[in-house]
Coordinates of C-alpha atoms in Angstrom, one line a residue:
M836 CA 70.0 90.1 91.1
A837 CA 71.6 93.0 93.7
T838 CA 75.3 93.2 95.0
T839 CA 74.4 90.4 97.4
G840 CA 74.9 88.4 94.2
L841 CA 78.1 90.4 93.1
I842 CA 79.8 87.5 91.3
T843 CA 83.9 88.4 91.5
A844 CA 85.5 85.2 90.2
I845 CA 83.0 81.6 90.2
A846 CA 83.3 79.4 87.3
L847 CA 79.8 77.3 86.7
T848 CA 80.1 74.7 90.0
G849 CA 79.6 78.7 92.4
T850 CA 82.1 77.9 93.9
L851 CA 83.6 80.7 94.9
V852 CA 87.6 80.9 94.1
A853 CA 90.6 84.5 94.1
P854 CA 91.0 85.1 90.4
A855 CA 94.1 83.2 89.4
L856 CA 96.4 84.8 86.9
A857 CA 97.0 82.0 84.6
A858 CA 100.6 81.0 83.6
P859 CA 100.9 80.2 80.5
P860 CA 92.2 45.3 76.7
E861 CA 89.4 47.2 78.7
A862 CA 87.6 45.4 81.6
G863 CA 87.6 46.5 84.9
T864 CA 89.5 44.0 86.8
A865 CA 92.4 45.6 88.4
T866 CA 96.0 44.2 88.9
T867 CA 97.5 43.2 91.9
T868 CA 101.2 43.7 91.3
A869 CA 102.9 45.1 94.2
T870 CA 105.4 46.8 92.8
R871 CA 103.2 49.6 90.4
T872 CA 101.7 52.7 91.4
A873 CA 98.5 53.2 92.2
T874 CA 97.6 55.2 89.1
A875 CA 95.4 53.6 86.7
T876 CA 96.3 52.9 82.9
A877 CA 94.5 51.8 80.1
T878 CA 94.6 48.5 80.9
D879 CA 95.6 48.1 84.3
G880 CA 92.7 48.7 87.1
V881 CA 93.1 50.9 89.9
T882 CA 90.7 49.9 93.4
H883 CA 89.4 51.3 95.8
E884 CA 92.1 49.4 98.4
E885 CA 95.0 50.7 96.1
N886 CA 93.9 54.1 95.7
D887 CA 91.3 55.5 98.2
R888 CA 90.1 57.8 95.7
V889 CA 89.1 55.8 93.9
P890 CA 85.5 54.9 95.0
K891 CA 84.1 51.5 96.9
G892 CA 83.1 49.5 94.7
A893 CA 85.0 50.6 90.9
V894 CA 87.1 50.0 89.1
W895 CA 89.8 53.2 87.2
T896 CA 91.5 52.9 83.6
Q897 CA 92.2 56.6 81.7
H898 CA 92.2 56.6 78.0
Y899 CA 92.4 58.7 75.4
F900 CA 90.8 59.3 72.0
P901 CA 91.0 62.2 69.5
S902 CA 87.4 64.3 69.3
S903 CA 85.7 64.0 66.4
D904 CA 86.3 67.6 64.4
G905 CA 89.8 66.4 63.0
S906 CA 91.4 69.7 64.7
G907 CA 93.1 67.4 65.8
T908 CA 92.1 67.6 70.1
E909 CA 93.1 64.4 71.9
L910 CA 90.6 64.1 74.8
H911 CA 91.0 62.4 78.5
A912 CA 89.0 59.7 80.3
D913 CA 88.2 58.3 83.6
V914 CA 86.5 55.6 83.6
L915 CA 85.1 54.3 86.8
L916 CA 83.8 50.4 86.3
P917 CA 81.8 47.9 88.3
E918 CA 84.5 46.0 90.0
G919 CA 84.6 42.4 89.9
L920 CA 83.0 43.1 86.1
A921 CA 83.1 39.4 84.2
K922 CA 84.6 39.9 80.6
G923 CA 82.3 40.3 78.0
E924 CA 79.3 41.2 80.1
K925 CA 78.0 45.2 78.6
V926 CA 77.3 47.9 81.6
P927 CA 74.8 51.1 80.2
V928 CA 77.4 54.4 80.8
I929 CA 76.4 57.1 82.7
L930 CA 78.6 59.6 81.2
S931 CA 80.1 63.4 82.5
A932 CA 82.3 65.6 80.2
G933 CA 83.5 69.2 81.1
A934 CA 85.6 71.3 82.9
Y935 CA 85.5 69.3 86.3
F936 CA 87.4 66.7 85.9
G937 CA 91.5 67.6 86.6
H938 CA 92.8 65.0 88.4
A939 CA 94.7 67.2 91.0
G940 CA 91.8 69.3 91.6
E941 CA 87.9 71.0 90.6
I942 CA 89.2 74.3 90.2
V943 CA 91.9 74.5 92.4
P944 CA 95.0 72.0 93.2
E945 CA 93.3 70.3 96.0
D946 CA 96.4 69.1 98.1
H947 CA 95.9 65.7 97.4
E948 CA 97.9 63.2 97.8
R949 CA 98.2 61.2 94.8
S950 CA 96.5 61.0 90.8
G951 CA 93.2 59.6 90.6
P952 CA 89.7 60.3 89.3
S953 CA 88.0 63.4 89.9
G954 CA 85.4 63.0 92.8
R955 CA 83.5 65.7 92.0
F956 CA 80.3 63.3 91.3
Q957 CA 81.6 61.2 93.8
D958 CA 78.5 62.3 96.1
F959 CA 76.2 60.5 93.2
M960 CA 77.8 56.8 93.3
E961 CA 77.8 56.6 97.0
G962 CA 74.0 58.4 97.0
T963 CA 72.9 55.4 94.0
D964 CA 75.0 52.0 95.2
L965 CA 76.2 53.1 91.0
F966 CA 78.0 50.1 91.2
E967 CA 76.1 47.1 92.1
K968 CA 73.0 48.8 89.7
G969 CA 75.3 48.0 87.2
Y970 CA 76.3 51.0 85.4
A971 CA 79.4 52.4 84.4
F972 CA 80.4 56.0 85.4
V973 CA 83.1 58.3 82.5
M974 CA 84.3 61.8 83.3
V975 CA 85.3 63.0 79.9
D976 CA 87.8 66.7 80.3
T977 CA 86.9 69.2 77.4
R978 CA 89.2 70.7 75.3
G979 CA 91.7 72.5 77.1
F980 CA 91.4 70.8 80.5
G981 CA 92.4 67.9 82.6
G982 CA 94.1 65.5 80.1
S983 CA 92.6 67.4 77.7
T984 CA 94.4 69.3 74.3
G985 CA 93.2 71.9 71.7
C986 CA 91.7 75.5 73.7
L987 CA 88.8 75.3 75.8
D988 CA 86.1 76.2 74.3
F989 CA 82.9 77.6 76.5
G990 CA 80.0 75.0 74.8
G991 CA 81.0 76.5 70.9
P992 CA 81.2 73.8 68.7
G993 CA 84.3 72.6 70.0
D994 CA 83.1 71.4 73.2
R995 CA 80.2 69.8 70.9
A996 CA 82.8 68.0 68.9
D997 CA 84.5 66.6 72.1
I998 CA 81.0 65.6 73.6
Q999 CA 79.7 63.8 69.9
A1000 CA 83.0 62.0 70.5
A1001 CA 82.4 61.0 74.2
I1002 CA 79.2 59.8 73.4
D1003 CA 79.9 58.2 70.4
W1004 CA 83.8 56.6 72.5
T1005 CA 81.8 55.2 75.3
A1006 CA 78.7 53.9 73.4
D1007 CA 81.4 51.5 71.6
R1008 CA 83.6 49.8 73.7
P1009 CA 83.9 46.3 75.0
W1010 CA 81.9 46.8 78.2
S1011 CA 79.6 48.4 77.5
T1012 CA 75.9 48.3 76.3
G1013 CA 75.8 51.0 73.8
A1014 CA 73.6 53.3 76.5
V1015 CA 74.4 56.0 77.3
G1016 CA 73.0 58.7 79.9
M1017 CA 74.6 61.7 80.6
Y1018 CA 74.8 63.3 84.4
G1019 CA 76.6 66.6 85.5
K1020 CA 75.8 70.6 87.7
S1021 CA 76.5 74.4 85.7
F1022 CA 78.7 73.8 83.0
D1023 CA 79.0 70.0 82.5
A1024 CA 75.3 70.3 82.9
L1025 CA 75.5 72.6 79.9
T1026 CA 77.2 69.9 77.8
G1027 CA 73.9 67.7 78.6
L1028 CA 72.4 69.9 77.1
I1029 CA 74.4 70.0 74.3
G1030 CA 74.7 66.4 74.4
N1031 CA 71.2 66.0 73.6
N1032 CA 70.9 68.7 71.2
L1033 CA 73.8 66.1 68.8
D1034 CA 70.7 63.6 68.9
Q1035 CA 73.1 60.9 68.3
D1036 CA 71.1 57.1 68.7
A1037 CA 73.4 56.3 71.4
L1038 CA 72.6 59.1 74.4
K1039 CA 69.2 58.0 75.8
A1040 CA 68.5 60.7 78.8
V1041 CA 70.0 63.6 79.8
V1042 CA 70.0 64.8 83.2
A1043 CA 70.7 68.7 83.8
Q1044 CA 71.4 70.6 86.8
E1045 CA 71.1 74.3 87.2
P1046 CA 72.1 74.3 83.4
V1047 CA 73.1 77.1 81.8
W1048 CA 70.6 77.3 78.7
D1049 CA 72.6 80.4 76.3
A1050 CA 75.3 81.3 77.0
Y1051 CA 75.2 84.8 75.9
R1052 CA 72.6 85.2 78.6
L1053 CA 75.2 83.9 81.6
I1054 CA 77.4 86.9 80.6
H1055 CA 75.7 89.4 79.3
S1056 CA 71.7 91.1 79.1
N1057 CA 70.6 92.6 75.8
G1058 CA 74.3 94.4 75.6
V1059 CA 75.2 95.3 78.4
P1060 CA 77.9 93.0 80.8
R1061 CA 78.0 90.7 83.4
P1062 CA 80.5 91.1 86.1
N1063 CA 81.3 87.2 84.6
A1064 CA 82.5 88.4 81.6
V1065 CA 85.7 89.1 83.3
A1066 CA 85.7 86.9 86.5
T1067 CA 84.6 83.3 84.0
A1068 CA 86.9 84.0 82.2
T1069 CA 89.5 84.1 84.2
T1070 CA 88.5 81.3 86.1
Y1071 CA 88.0 79.6 83.2
N1072 CA 91.9 80.4 82.3
A1073 CA 93.0 78.7 85.2
I1074 CA 91.6 75.7 85.3
A1075 CA 93.6 74.9 81.9
A1076 CA 96.0 76.2 83.5
M1077 CA 96.2 73.8 85.8
P1078 CA 99.3 71.5 85.5
G1079 CA 98.9 67.7 86.3
M1080 CA 100.0 65.9 89.2
K1081 CA 103.4 64.0 89.7
D1082 CA 102.1 60.3 89.1
D1083 CA 100.2 61.4 86.0
D1084 CA 101.6 59.4 84.0
A1085 CA 103.6 61.4 80.7
R1086 CA 101.0 62.3 78.4
Y1087 CA 98.8 63.3 80.5
R1088 CA 100.8 65.8 82.0
A1089 CA 102.0 67.3 78.2
N1090 CA 98.1 67.5 77.3
A1091 CA 98.1 69.4 81.1
D1092 CA 100.6 71.2 79.8
Y1093 CA 98.9 72.9 76.1
E1094 CA 99.4 76.1 77.0
K1095 CA 102.0 76.8 77.6
K1096 CA 102.4 76.1 74.6
H1097 CA 99.3 77.9 73.0
P1098 CA 98.8 81.4 75.4
E1099 CA 96.7 82.5 73.0
C1100 CA 94.0 80.2 73.9
F1101 CA 93.7 82.1 77.2
V1102 CA 93.0 85.7 74.7
A1103 CA 90.4 83.7 72.9
N1104 CA 88.8 82.7 75.8
S1105 CA 88.5 86.3 77.2
D1106 CA 88.0 87.7 73.7
G1107 CA 84.9 85.3 73.2
Y1108 CA 83.3 87.0 76.7
R1109 CA 83.5 90.3 75.8
I1110 CA 81.6 90.5 72.6
A1111 CA 77.9 92.2 73.8
D1112 CA 76.4 91.2 70.5
P1113 CA 73.7 88.9 71.0
A1114 CA 73.5 88.1 67.5
D1115 CA 77.4 87.2 67.2
P1116 CA 78.6 84.0 65.5
Y1117 CA 80.8 83.4 68.5
W1118 CA 76.9 83.7 70.9
T1119 CA 74.9 82.0 68.1
E1120 CA 77.4 78.9 68.3
R1121 CA 76.5 78.8 72.1
D1122 CA 72.6 78.9 71.7
Q1123 CA 71.4 75.7 73.3
A1124 CA 68.1 77.0 73.5
E1125 CA 68.1 77.8 69.9
K1126 CA 69.8 74.6 69.5
A1127 CA 67.3 72.2 70.7
E1128 CA 65.0 72.4 67.6
G1129 CA 63.4 69.2 67.3
T1130 CA 66.0 67.2 69.8
D1131 CA 63.9 64.6 72.0
T1132 CA 66.3 63.2 74.3
P1133 CA 64.2 62.6 77.4
L1134 CA 65.3 65.5 80.0
F1135 CA 65.5 65.5 84.0
F1136 CA 66.6 69.2 84.5
T1137 CA 65.8 71.2 88.2
Q1138 CA 66.4 74.8 87.5
G1139 CA 66.2 77.8 90.0
F1140 CA 64.0 80.6 90.3
I1141 CA 65.7 83.1 92.0
E1142 CA 69.5 81.6 90.9
S1143 CA 73.0 83.7 91.2
N1144 CA 74.6 81.8 88.5
T1145 CA 72.9 79.5 85.9
K1146 CA 69.4 81.8 86.2
P1147 CA 66.6 80.9 84.0
E1148 CA 67.4 83.0 80.9
G1149 CA 67.1 80.7 77.9
M1150 CA 65.0 78.1 79.7
R1151 CA 61.7 78.1 78.5
E1152 CA 62.7 78.5 75.0
F1153 CA 64.8 75.8 74.9
L1154 CA 61.8 73.2 76.8
A1155 CA 59.5 74.7 74.0
N1156 CA 61.8 73.3 71.6
H1157 CA 62.6 70.4 72.6
R1158 CA 60.3 67.5 71.9
G1159 CA 61.7 64.6 74.1
P1160 CA 60.3 63.4 77.8
Q1161 CA 60.6 66.0 79.9
R1162 CA 60.6 65.9 84.0
G1163 CA 62.0 68.6 86.0
W1164 CA 62.3 70.4 89.2
L1165 CA 61.7 73.9 89.8
G1166 CA 61.5 76.4 92.6
P1167 CA 62.9 78.8 95.1
W1168 CA 66.8 78.1 95.7
D1169 CA 69.7 78.7 94.6
H1170 CA 72.9 77.1 92.5
V1171 CA 72.9 74.0 94.3
R1172 CA 71.8 70.3 93.1
G1173 CA 69.4 68.3 94.4
N1174 CA 70.5 65.8 96.9
E1175 CA 72.2 68.4 98.6
E1176 CA 71.9 70.0 102.2
D1177 CA 72.8 72.8 104.4
E1178 CA 74.3 73.2 107.3
K1179 CA 71.0 72.4 109.4
G1180 CA 71.2 69.4 107.1
R1181 CA 67.7 70.8 105.1
L1182 CA 67.7 69.7 101.9
E1183 CA 68.8 73.2 99.8
M1184 CA 66.0 72.3 97.9
G1185 CA 63.7 71.0 99.7
R1186 CA 62.5 67.2 98.0
A1187 CA 63.8 64.7 99.6
G1188 CA 64.4 61.6 96.6
W1189 CA 66.8 63.5 94.1
F1190 CA 69.0 60.0 93.4
E1191 CA 66.0 57.7 93.9
E1192 CA 64.1 59.4 91.3
T1193 CA 66.9 59.8 88.8
M1194 CA 68.5 56.1 89.4
S1195 CA 64.3 55.8 88.0
F1196 CA 64.9 58.5 85.0
Y1197 CA 68.4 56.6 84.4
D1198 CA 66.3 52.5 84.7
Q1199 CA 63.9 53.3 82.5
Y1200 CA 65.5 55.1 79.5
L1201 CA 69.4 53.2 79.7
K1202 CA 68.0 49.9 80.7
G1203 CA 64.2 49.6 79.6
E1204 CA 62.9 49.3 83.3
K1205 CA 59.5 50.2 83.5
P1206 CA 59.0 52.9 86.6
T1207 CA 58.4 51.0 90.4
A1208 CA 57.0 55.3 91.2
A1209 CA 54.9 57.2 89.8
H1210 CA 56.8 60.6 90.0
P1211 CA 55.5 63.5 88.4
P1212 CA 57.1 65.5 84.7
Y1213 CA 57.1 68.5 86.7
A1214 CA 57.6 69.2 90.6
I1215 CA 57.7 72.9 91.1
Q1216 CA 57.9 75.1 94.5
D1217 CA 56.4 78.4 94.7
S1218 CA 57.5 81.5 96.4
T1219 CA 55.1 80.5 99.5
G1220 CA 57.1 77.4 99.7
A1221 CA 54.6 74.6 98.2
W1222 CA 55.6 72.2 96.1
R1223 CA 52.6 71.3 93.3
A1224 CA 52.6 68.9 90.6
Q1225 CA 52.1 69.7 86.9
K1226 CA 52.7 67.7 83.2
T1227 CA 54.5 70.1 82.6
W1228 CA 56.0 73.7 82.8
P1229 CA 54.2 77.0 82.3
E1230 CA 50.4 75.9 83.2
A1231 CA 49.2 79.1 82.5
D1232 CA 45.0 80.1 83.2
R1233 CA 45.2 82.7 81.0
S1234 CA 47.8 85.2 79.3
V1235 CA 47.4 88.6 79.6
T1236 CA 48.9 91.8 78.2
V1237 CA 48.1 94.9 80.4
P1238 CA 49.4 98.9 80.0
L1239 CA 51.8 100.4 81.9
G1240 CA 51.4 103.9 80.3
D1241 CA 54.6 106.1 79.9
G1242 CA 57.4 107.8 81.9
V1243 CA 60.7 110.1 82.5
Y1244 CA 64.2 108.7 84.4
V1245 CA 67.5 109.6 84.4
D1246 CA 69.8 107.0 83.4
D1247 CA 72.6 107.7 86.1
G1248 CA 73.7 104.5 87.0
E1249 CA 73.2 105.3 91.1
S1250 CA 71.4 102.9 93.2
P1251 CA 67.8 104.5 95.2
S1252 CA 67.9 105.0 99.0
T1253 CA 67.1 102.1 101.2
D1254 CA 64.4 103.8 102.5
R1255 CA 62.4 105.1 99.3
T1256 CA 59.6 107.3 100.3
P1257 CA 59.2 110.1 98.2
G1258 CA 61.9 113.0 98.5
K1259 CA 64.8 110.6 99.5
G1260 CA 67.3 108.6 97.3
S1261 CA 66.5 108.7 93.9
Q1262 CA 62.9 110.1 94.3
R1263 CA 64.3 114.3 93.5
T1264 CA 62.0 117.0 93.4
S1265 CA 63.2 119.7 90.2
E1266 CA 64.3 116.6 87.5
P1267 CA 63.2 113.4 86.9
A1268 CA 64.3 110.4 89.4
N1269 CA 66.5 107.5 88.1
S1270 CA 63.0 105.7 87.7
Y1271 CA 59.4 105.7 88.8
V1272 CA 56.9 102.8 89.3
I1273 CA 53.3 101.6 88.3
R1274 CA 51.0 100.1 90.5
S1275 CA 48.6 97.6 89.7
R1276 CA 45.5 98.2 92.3
P1277 CA 44.9 95.5 94.7
L1278 CA 44.3 91.6 94.1
D1279 CA 40.8 90.7 94.5
R1280 CA 42.8 86.8 94.5
T1281 CA 45.6 84.8 95.1
T1282 CA 47.9 84.8 91.5
R1283 CA 49.6 82.9 89.9
I1284 CA 52.7 85.2 87.8
T1285 CA 54.1 81.6 86.0
G1286 CA 56.2 81.2 82.9
T1287 CA 58.2 84.3 81.2
P1288 CA 57.2 88.1 81.7
R1289 CA 57.6 89.9 78.9
I1290 CA 57.7 94.0 78.0
S1291 CA 57.5 96.1 75.8
M1292 CA 57.8 100.1 74.9
T1293 CA 59.5 102.8 73.2
A1294 CA 62.8 105.0 74.9
E1295 CA 63.3 107.9 73.2
G1296 CA 66.9 108.2 74.9
E1297 CA 70.1 106.5 74.7
G1298 CA 71.9 105.1 78.2
N1299 CA 70.3 102.0 79.6
V1300 CA 67.2 100.8 80.9
M1301 CA 66.0 98.4 84.3
V1302 CA 63.0 96.7 84.5
K1303 CA 61.6 94.7 88.1
L1304 CA 58.9 93.4 89.5
Y1305 CA 58.0 93.9 92.5
D1306 CA 54.9 91.8 94.7
V1307 CA 53.6 94.2 97.8
A1308 CA 52.3 93.2 100.7
E1309 CA 49.1 95.0 102.1
D1310 CA 51.5 96.8 104.5
G1311 CA 54.0 98.5 101.6
K1312 CA 56.6 95.4 101.9
A1313 CA 57.6 95.0 98.8
V1314 CA 59.6 91.8 97.2
M1315 CA 61.3 92.8 93.6
F1316 CA 60.8 88.4 92.1
D1317 CA 61.7 89.5 88.4
E1318 CA 64.5 91.9 86.3
Q1319 CA 66.0 92.0 83.1
V1320 CA 68.3 95.0 81.6
S1321 CA 68.9 96.0 78.4
R1322 CA 70.8 98.3 76.6
L1323 CA 68.9 101.0 74.4
D1324 CA 70.5 100.6 71.5
A1325 CA 67.0 101.0 69.5
D1326 CA 63.3 103.1 69.5
R1327 CA 61.6 99.6 69.8
L1328 CA 62.3 97.5 72.7
S1329 CA 61.0 93.7 74.3
L1330 CA 62.7 92.7 76.3
D1331 CA 62.2 88.8 77.7
L1332 CA 62.5 89.3 81.9
K1333 CA 63.4 85.7 83.7
S1334 CA 61.3 82.9 83.8
A1335 CA 59.6 82.7 87.1
D1336 CA 57.2 80.9 89.6
W1337 CA 55.6 84.0 92.0
T1338 CA 52.4 83.2 94.3
L1339 CA 50.9 87.3 94.7
E1340 CA 48.2 86.7 97.9
A1341 CA 45.1 88.7 97.3
G1342 CA 45.3 91.9 98.6
H1343 CA 48.4 92.1 97.0
T1344 CA 49.6 94.4 94.2
L1345 CA 52.2 94.4 91.6
A1346 CA 54.9 97.1 90.7
V1347 CA 57.0 96.9 88.0
E1348 CA 59.7 99.8 88.0
I1349 CA 61.1 100.9 84.8
G1350 CA 65.0 103.5 85.1
T1351 CA 68.9 103.2 85.4
I1352 CA 71.0 99.9 86.2
G1353 CA 71.4 100.8 89.9
T1354 CA 72.5 97.7 91.0
G1355 CA 76.1 95.4 91.0
D1356 CA 74.6 92.7 88.5
W1357 CA 76.5 94.7 85.8
L1358 CA 78.0 96.4 84.1
D1359 CA 76.7 99.0 82.6
T1360 CA 78.1 102.7 81.3
P1361 CA 75.1 105.6 82.8
S1362 CA 74.6 108.0 79.9
R1363 CA 73.4 110.5 82.2
Q1364 CA 70.2 111.3 80.2
T1365 CA 66.9 112.1 80.4
V1366 CA 64.9 109.1 79.3
R1367 CA 61.2 108.8 78.3
I1368 CA 59.5 105.1 77.9
K1369 CA 56.4 105.3 76.5
D1370 CA 53.5 103.1 75.8
A1371 CA 54.8 99.6 77.7
R1372 CA 53.0 97.0 78.1
L1373 CA 53.8 94.0 79.7
G1374 CA 53.0 90.8 79.5
L1375 CA 52.4 88.3 81.6
S1376 CA 50.9 84.4 81.9
L1377 CA 48.1 83.9 85.3
D1378 CA 47.8 81.1 86.9
D1379 CA 45.1 79.5 89.2
P1380 CA 47.0 78.2 92.6
S1381 CA 43.2 77.0 93.9
D1382 CA 43.4 74.4 91.7
D1383 CA 47.6 73.2 92.3
T1384 CA 48.1 68.9 92.6
P1385 CA 50.0 69.4 95.8
T1386 CA 53.4 66.8 95.6
A1387 CA 55.9 66.2 98.5
G1388 CA 58.3 68.6 99.7
E1389 CA 59.3 71.7 102.4
R1390 CA 60.7 74.8 101.8
A1391 CA 63.8 76.1 100.2
P1392 CA 66.0 77.4 102.8
Y1393 CA 67.2 80.2 100.6
L1394 CA 63.4 81.3 100.1
D1395 CA 64.0 83.0 103.0
T1396 CA 67.2 84.4 102.2
Y1397 CA 65.7 85.6 99.0
L1398 CA 63.8 87.4 101.1
S1399 CA 65.1 88.6 103.6
A1400 CA 67.8 90.7 101.0
Y1401 CA 65.4 91.2 98.0
T1402 CA 62.4 93.2 100.3
T1403 CA 62.9 96.8 100.3
R1404 CA 59.5 99.9 100.4
L1405 CA 58.9 101.7 97.2
P1406 CA 58.2 105.0 96.6
A1407 CA 54.0 105.7 97.6
G1408 CA 51.9 106.7 94.7
K1409 CA 48.3 105.6 92.9
P1410 CA 47.6 102.7 91.2
T1411 CA 46.9 103.0 87.2
F1412 CA 46.6 99.0 86.3
T1413 CA 44.4 96.1 87.3
L1414 CA 45.8 92.9 86.7
P1415 CA 43.5 90.8 85.8
A1416 CA 42.0 87.7 87.3
P1417 CA 42.6 83.5 86.5
S1418 CA 40.8 81.9 84.7
S1419 CA 40.6 78.7 86.8
R1420 CA 40.8 75.6 85.4
G1421 CA 39.2 73.2 87.4

């Protein structure tokens, strides 16, 4: 959201890596032959005792099968079945598909001594006692990654074909009941959304933590590229270039080296990210929110409102288009998993029970078991750190449009100073500043801004515009809690900001800043021109927190980190609009 969120080279795991130059009969029975290696085949399973990279209680086999698009792409899968599974016995399957399941490592080689299945979701397998509970776990390398051939595709039509093939193949195994659930975080949460959008009968449930709802909005904002337009492409090219391990079978190693004979894969991937037009077919093919129209796979997801990586953009559209059962954890955290803890042992999201609730969800939709505990459809933590239960999200008491009027700024691309009192930083006296601020009158009662704020305006001039929303306390301290940018490619603009869930206390004011892009979170090219804004209007969904239904949970640790980083002071000014009070549902 500001320079503290700068991504230099981050894959969607949220892990920081140095930019790399890419050089171009199935049963869960393990063999105990002493002379064989500890690398699995389709027929010879390997246990934890034979290879410590295999989770305890599981038997590892690996397999190859074609994608569904007729392209000749060959996909690789690592299969983990419950140890001791009898021949003919069938279990439901949790499937994860994506870029991070290579035997050598998730993003870079991890110095493993031997080949083995990825440990990416071993926390999930161990935390749920997955194999003891009678589930299989399958990891499929989508094209371009791990032991699969083909050019990497970043959630495009090739990945859709791979995910369709993975669901069909997994459902059709002799050890599978035919009921498949998907699990993932970030990129492999995106593939879960793609699975939902394929609308296949075998896919019974999707668990998606911090997913990409619309790939364009991860890389660009209304024509303005983010730094990851370069960094993410570079990172994925490097992942795709990782070779197999010495003890991988020849087929795996040959597939892993696919890019050596096809350097055009890297060029095409990088070129796609540079396309700025959201209406370009490259991006419309990757808009999962739009493709969710009418789908009904049960969905359990998490989303951080103040995420620095996969932001809540496209989420509301996806949820509105999706017609199936929904469950969600939403709140003020960064790019983390539901079970993840910080260095002090505090849950990063602040809510206990991620694994228990996830397995209850899978048991219900993959096994047909009635839940033994009542979980709210939505558990939401707002900016005060308080948790509440809701039937859906957003729930609002009223929708309002407040007039912001006219203004003028210089699109110079400069960041305002930390002390933003008049006469300092961008507050010049001889010419327009590089932004201006509109304030509300102090609120009579505590009010929550929820859903997706939307601003419309008429703009005269060339360049860029940035809109920020602030919660301003009575002492003048202002917390920026939402923002959006756009190219000024049309005189009349209408922009969605990020989805939000922010509570303004009574006596606080809402401030709206409009101006140049003065952060490091976009690769903007300022025009140096004067821009005139007319008839700006802000659409908001408002909720009354007094009728919340509390639910269990603690304050997410990242909330305080965020408040420290994004608290500032705004230039003094008179209020010009009133934010109406929400109408209580009670």
